[in-house]
Amino acid sequence: MECQRNISEFLLMGLSSKQNIEVFCFMFFLLCYFTILSWNLLILFSIRCSSLFDQPMYYFLSHLASMDICYTSCVTPKLIGDLLAERKTISYTNCMLQVFAMHFFGMIEILILTAMAFDRCVAICKPLHYMVIMSRNRCHVFMLVSCVGGVAHSFPQVIMLFCLPFCGPNELDHYYCDVFPLLKVACTDTYITGVLMVANSGTVSFVIFVLLFGSYAIILFTLRNYSAEGRRKALSTCGSHISVVTLFFGPSIFVYLRPPSTFPEDKIYALFYTIIAPMLNPLIYTLRNTEMKSAIKKVWCQMTFLGEKHK
């Protein structure tokens, strides 16, 4: 297909056309973004500055926190700025970059969640071999595979979009550039491209989602042989993982695992995996985690001591 276009920017319709709603959303999402940055940075520094970083689960959690920051930063600052703008536009180049970044960091986050599920499965099902199986070198390999998977997932998406002709309407009924809204305004038949997008995004997400819940089913089956205290501790950790997985995968599967089309409700579902999930992830992982709360308290005390020392 010949790559051609007659437009230089896209017009984003945003979340709402009512000014009072946009002002409320501005305040709300500004608070959400501040919460995402502060909580995830706190978790990141607390793990890196403590002995928890030597444990595989917290090694992956620190990378998940950094990916949450990168992932939501692809969308949220632009969304917040557009809520106060009369005309919400994004250039063609920035639109393609946003699609690439969203799917790149999103796939890395999905693969990190998969690695975390594998880590918990090994810890519970093979406790005596845990440190051998989940060695630091193997953790590095998991992260490398996650980054390669992010590139392998996002690069074809952008190439297919880049080769679509955009010659007329440039209004995207969304608050950021995504594949299905772009397919809707392309000046050609996008059925085959849409099917490939569903296979690349929706099918992959669904398969990984099934594998994740399969691993948790194995964990629950293995817990029958544990003591009551052991079951309680394992279920507490796995419950946090399941909450995060459901919050992230549920809306994304609904949006991407269907015939290529767009609905007004897609913007609401997208809020869950672009803003709500990155905001709640730190709370879910720290509220019932004694080790994480102790590490945060230790880092906070160190920061307070250094602050008083420099006065």
Coordinates of C-alpha atoms in Angstrom, one line a residue:
M1 CA 0.0 0.0 0.0
E2 CA 1.4 3.4 -0.9
C3 CA 2.0 5.7 2.1
Q4 CA 0.3 9.0 1.5
R5 CA -1.5 11.6 3.5
N6 CA -3.0 15.1 3.1
I7 CA -3.3 16.0 6.8
S8 CA -0.6 17.2 9.2
E9 CA -2.6 16.9 12.5
F10 CA -5.5 15.2 14.1
L11 CA -8.3 16.8 16.1
L12 CA -9.0 14.9 19.4
M13 CA -12.6 15.1 20.6
G14 CA -11.6 14.5 24.2
L15 CA -13.7 13.2 27.0
S16 CA -16.5 15.7 26.9
S17 CA -17.6 18.9 25.1
K18 CA -19.1 20.4 28.3
Q19 CA -16.8 23.0 29.9
N20 CA -17.9 22.3 33.5
I21 CA -17.2 18.6 33.1
E22 CA -13.8 19.3 31.5
V23 CA -12.8 21.6 34.5
F24 CA -13.7 18.8 36.9
C25 CA -11.8 16.3 34.9
F26 CA -8.8 18.6 34.8
M27 CA -8.7 18.8 38.6
F28 CA -9.4 15.1 39.0
F29 CA -6.8 13.8 36.5
L30 CA -4.2 16.3 37.7
L31 CA -4.6 14.8 41.2
C32 CA -4.5 11.3 39.7
Y33 CA -1.2 12.0 37.8
F34 CA 0.4 13.5 40.9
T35 CA -0.6 10.4 42.8
I36 CA 0.8 8.1 40.1
L37 CA 4.1 9.9 40.0
S38 CA 4.5 10.2 43.8
W39 CA 3.4 6.7 44.8
N40 CA 5.3 4.9 42.0
L41 CA 8.5 6.9 42.6
L42 CA 8.2 6.2 46.3
I43 CA 7.9 2.5 45.6
L44 CA 10.7 2.6 43.1
F45 CA 13.2 4.4 45.4
S46 CA 12.1 2.4 48.5
I47 CA 12.9 -0.9 46.7
R48 CA 16.1 0.3 45.1
C49 CA 17.4 1.7 48.4
S50 CA 16.7 -1.4 50.5
S51 CA 17.5 -5.1 50.5
L52 CA 14.1 -5.8 48.9
F53 CA 15.7 -5.2 45.5
D54 CA 17.6 -8.5 45.9
Q55 CA 14.3 -10.4 45.9
P56 CA 12.9 -11.3 42.5
M57 CA 9.3 -10.2 43.3
Y58 CA 10.4 -6.7 44.4
Y59 CA 12.9 -6.5 41.5
F60 CA 9.9 -6.9 39.1
L61 CA 7.7 -4.6 41.2
S62 CA 10.3 -1.8 40.9
H63 CA 10.3 -2.2 37.1
L64 CA 6.5 -2.3 37.1
A65 CA 6.4 1.0 39.0
S66 CA 8.8 2.6 36.4
M67 CA 6.7 1.3 33.5
D68 CA 3.5 2.6 35.2
I69 CA 5.1 6.1 35.2
C70 CA 6.3 5.8 31.5
Y71 CA 3.0 4.3 30.3
T72 CA 0.7 6.9 31.9
S73 CA 3.0 9.7 31.0
C74 CA 2.4 8.9 27.3
V75 CA -1.2 10.1 27.7
T76 CA -2.1 11.8 30.9
P77 CA -0.1 15.1 30.5
K78 CA -1.5 15.6 27.1
L79 CA -5.0 14.8 28.4
I80 CA -4.7 17.3 31.3
G81 CA -3.5 20.1 29.0
D82 CA -6.2 19.5 26.4
L83 CA -9.0 19.7 29.0
L84 CA -8.3 23.4 29.2
A85 CA -7.7 23.9 25.5
E86 CA -10.4 25.1 23.1
R87 CA -8.9 23.1 20.2
K88 CA -7.4 19.7 21.0
T89 CA -4.9 18.8 18.3
I90 CA -1.9 16.5 17.9
S91 CA 0.5 16.4 15.0
Y92 CA 0.7 13.4 12.7
T93 CA 4.2 12.6 13.9
N94 CA 3.4 12.9 17.6
C95 CA 0.3 10.8 17.1
M96 CA 2.3 7.9 15.6
L97 CA 4.9 8.3 18.4
Q98 CA 2.1 8.2 21.0
V99 CA 0.7 4.9 19.5
F100 CA 4.2 3.4 19.5
A101 CA 4.9 4.5 23.1
M102 CA 1.6 3.4 24.5
H103 CA 1.8 -0.1 23.0
F104 CA 5.5 -0.4 23.7
F105 CA 5.3 0.4 27.5
G106 CA 1.9 -1.4 27.7
M107 CA 3.3 -4.6 26.4
I108 CA 6.3 -4.4 28.7
E109 CA 4.0 -3.9 31.6
I110 CA 1.9 -7.0 30.5
L111 CA 5.1 -9.1 30.3
I112 CA 6.3 -7.9 33.7
L113 CA 3.0 -8.9 35.2
T114 CA 3.5 -12.3 33.5
A115 CA 7.0 -12.6 35.0
M116 CA 5.6 -11.7 38.5
A117 CA 3.0 -14.4 38.2
F118 CA 5.7 -16.9 37.2
D119 CA 7.7 -15.8 40.2
R120 CA 4.9 -16.4 42.6
C121 CA 4.1 -19.7 41.0
V122 CA 7.7 -20.9 41.5
A123 CA 7.9 -19.5 45.0
I124 CA 4.8 -21.5 46.1
C125 CA 5.1 -24.6 44.0
K126 CA 8.9 -25.0 44.1
P127 CA 10.0 -23.2 47.2
L128 CA 13.2 -25.3 47.7
H129 CA 14.4 -24.5 44.1
Y130 CA 13.1 -20.9 44.1
M131 CA 16.4 -19.0 44.4
V132 CA 18.0 -21.3 41.7
I133 CA 15.1 -20.9 39.2
M134 CA 14.6 -17.2 39.9
S135 CA 18.3 -16.2 39.9
R136 CA 19.2 -12.5 39.2
N137 CA 20.5 -13.4 35.7
R138 CA 17.2 -15.0 34.9
C139 CA 15.3 -11.9 36.2
H140 CA 17.5 -9.8 33.8
V141 CA 16.5 -12.2 31.0
F142 CA 12.9 -11.7 31.8
M143 CA 13.2 -7.9 31.6
L144 CA 15.2 -8.2 28.3
V145 CA 12.5 -10.4 26.8
S146 CA 9.8 -7.9 28.0
C147 CA 11.6 -5.0 26.2
V148 CA 12.0 -7.1 23.0
G149 CA 8.4 -8.1 23.3
G150 CA 7.4 -4.4 23.6
V151 CA 9.2 -3.6 20.4
A152 CA 7.9 -6.6 18.5
H153 CA 4.3 -5.7 19.5
S154 CA 4.4 -1.9 18.9
F155 CA 6.6 -1.6 15.8
P156 CA 4.2 -3.5 13.5
Q157 CA 1.3 -1.4 14.8
V158 CA 2.9 1.8 13.8
I159 CA 4.2 0.5 10.4
M160 CA 0.6 -0.5 9.5
L161 CA -0.8 2.8 10.6
F162 CA 2.0 4.8 8.9
C163 CA 1.2 3.2 5.5
L164 CA -2.5 4.1 5.7
P165 CA -3.7 7.1 3.6
F166 CA -5.2 9.9 5.6
C167 CA -6.8 12.4 3.2
G168 CA -10.0 13.8 4.6
P169 CA -11.6 13.7 8.1
N170 CA -9.1 14.1 10.9
E171 CA -11.4 14.0 14.0
L172 CA -10.5 11.2 16.4
D173 CA -13.3 10.4 18.9
H174 CA -10.8 9.8 21.8
Y175 CA -8.5 11.6 24.1
Y176 CA -5.4 10.1 22.7
C177 CA -4.2 8.5 19.4
D178 CA -5.1 4.8 19.3
V179 CA -5.3 2.3 16.5
F180 CA -9.1 1.9 16.0
P181 CA -9.9 5.6 16.0
L182 CA -7.2 6.1 13.4
L183 CA -8.5 3.2 11.3
K184 CA -11.9 4.8 11.3
V185 CA -10.6 8.0 9.6
A186 CA -8.3 6.4 7.1
C187 CA -9.2 6.9 3.4
T188 CA -9.2 3.2 2.5
D189 CA -10.6 -0.2 3.4
T190 CA -9.0 -1.1 6.7
Y191 CA -10.7 -4.4 7.3
I192 CA -7.5 -6.5 6.9
T193 CA -5.4 -4.0 8.9
G194 CA -8.1 -4.1 11.6
V195 CA -8.0 -7.9 11.8
L196 CA -4.2 -7.8 12.1
M197 CA -4.5 -5.2 14.9
V198 CA -7.0 -7.4 16.8
A199 CA -4.6 -10.3 16.5
N200 CA -1.7 -8.3 17.6
S201 CA -3.4 -6.5 20.6
G202 CA -6.6 -8.3 21.6
T203 CA -5.6 -11.9 21.0
V204 CA -2.2 -11.5 22.6
S205 CA -3.7 -9.8 25.7
F206 CA -6.4 -12.5 26.0
V207 CA -3.9 -15.4 25.7
I208 CA -1.6 -13.8 28.3
F209 CA -4.6 -13.2 30.6
V210 CA -5.6 -16.8 30.4
L211 CA -2.1 -18.0 31.1
L212 CA -1.9 -15.7 34.1
F213 CA -5.1 -17.0 35.6
G214 CA -3.9 -20.5 34.8
S215 CA -0.8 -19.9 36.9
Y216 CA -3.0 -18.7 39.8
A217 CA -5.1 -21.8 39.5
I218 CA -2.0 -23.9 39.9
I219 CA -1.0 -21.8 42.9
L220 CA -4.5 -22.3 44.5
F221 CA -4.3 -26.0 43.9
T222 CA -0.8 -26.2 45.5
L223 CA -1.9 -24.3 48.5
R224 CA -3.9 -27.2 49.7
N225 CA -0.8 -28.7 51.2
Y226 CA 0.2 -25.5 53.1
S227 CA -0.6 -24.5 56.7
A228 CA -3.3 -22.0 57.4
E229 CA -0.7 -19.2 58.0
G230 CA 1.1 -20.2 54.8
R231 CA -2.1 -20.1 52.8
R232 CA -3.1 -16.7 54.3
K233 CA 0.3 -15.1 53.3
A234 CA 0.3 -16.6 49.8
L235 CA -3.3 -15.7 49.1
S236 CA -2.6 -12.1 50.3
T237 CA 0.2 -11.7 47.8
C238 CA -1.6 -13.5 44.9
G239 CA -4.8 -11.5 45.7
S240 CA -2.9 -8.3 45.0
H241 CA -1.5 -9.7 41.7
I242 CA -5.0 -10.9 40.6
S243 CA -6.5 -7.4 41.4
V244 CA -3.9 -5.7 39.3
V245 CA -4.2 -8.1 36.4
T246 CA -8.0 -7.9 36.3
L247 CA -8.0 -4.1 36.5
F248 CA -5.5 -3.8 33.6
F249 CA -6.6 -6.7 31.4
G250 CA -10.4 -6.5 31.7
P251 CA -11.0 -3.1 30.0
S252 CA -8.1 -3.6 27.5
I253 CA -9.5 -7.0 26.3
F254 CA -12.9 -5.4 25.9
V255 CA -11.5 -2.6 23.7
Y256 CA -9.1 -4.6 21.6
L257 CA -10.6 -8.2 21.4
R258 CA -13.5 -7.5 19.1
P259 CA -14.1 -6.5 15.4
P260 CA -12.3 -3.3 14.7
S261 CA -14.7 -0.5 15.6
T262 CA -15.0 2.4 18.0
F263 CA -17.7 3.2 20.6
P264 CA -18.1 6.3 22.8
E265 CA -17.7 4.0 25.8
D266 CA -14.1 3.1 24.7
K267 CA -12.8 6.3 26.2
I268 CA -14.2 5.4 29.6
Y269 CA -12.7 1.9 29.5
A270 CA -9.4 3.3 28.3
L271 CA -9.2 5.4 31.5
F272 CA -8.9 2.2 33.5
Y273 CA -5.7 1.0 31.9
T274 CA -4.1 4.3 31.2
I275 CA -4.8 6.2 34.5
I276 CA -6.8 4.3 37.1
A277 CA -4.7 1.0 37.1
P278 CA -1.3 2.8 37.3
M279 CA -2.7 4.9 40.1
L280 CA -4.1 1.9 42.1
N281 CA -1.2 -0.5 41.5
P282 CA 1.1 1.0 44.3
L283 CA -1.8 1.0 46.8
I284 CA -2.7 -2.6 46.0
Y285 CA 0.9 -3.8 46.4
T286 CA 1.6 -1.8 49.6
L287 CA -1.5 -1.8 51.7
R288 CA -1.2 -5.4 52.9
N289 CA 2.5 -5.8 52.3
T290 CA 4.5 -5.5 55.6
E291 CA 7.9 -5.6 53.9
M292 CA 7.0 -2.9 51.5
K293 CA 5.5 -0.6 54.2
S294 CA 8.7 -1.1 56.3
A295 CA 10.9 -0.2 53.3
I296 CA 8.9 2.9 52.6
K297 CA 9.0 4.0 56.2
K298 CA 12.8 3.4 56.3
V299 CA 13.4 5.5 53.1
W300 CA 11.1 8.2 54.4
C301 CA 12.9 8.4 57.7
Q302 CA 16.3 8.6 55.9
M303 CA 15.0 11.4 53.7
T304 CA 13.7 13.3 56.7
F305 CA 17.0 12.8 58.5
L306 CA 19.0 14.1 55.5
G307 CA 16.6 17.1 55.2
E308 CA 17.1 18.1 58.8
K309 CA 20.9 17.5 58.6
H310 CA 21.2 20.0 55.7
K311 CA 19.3 22.7 57.5

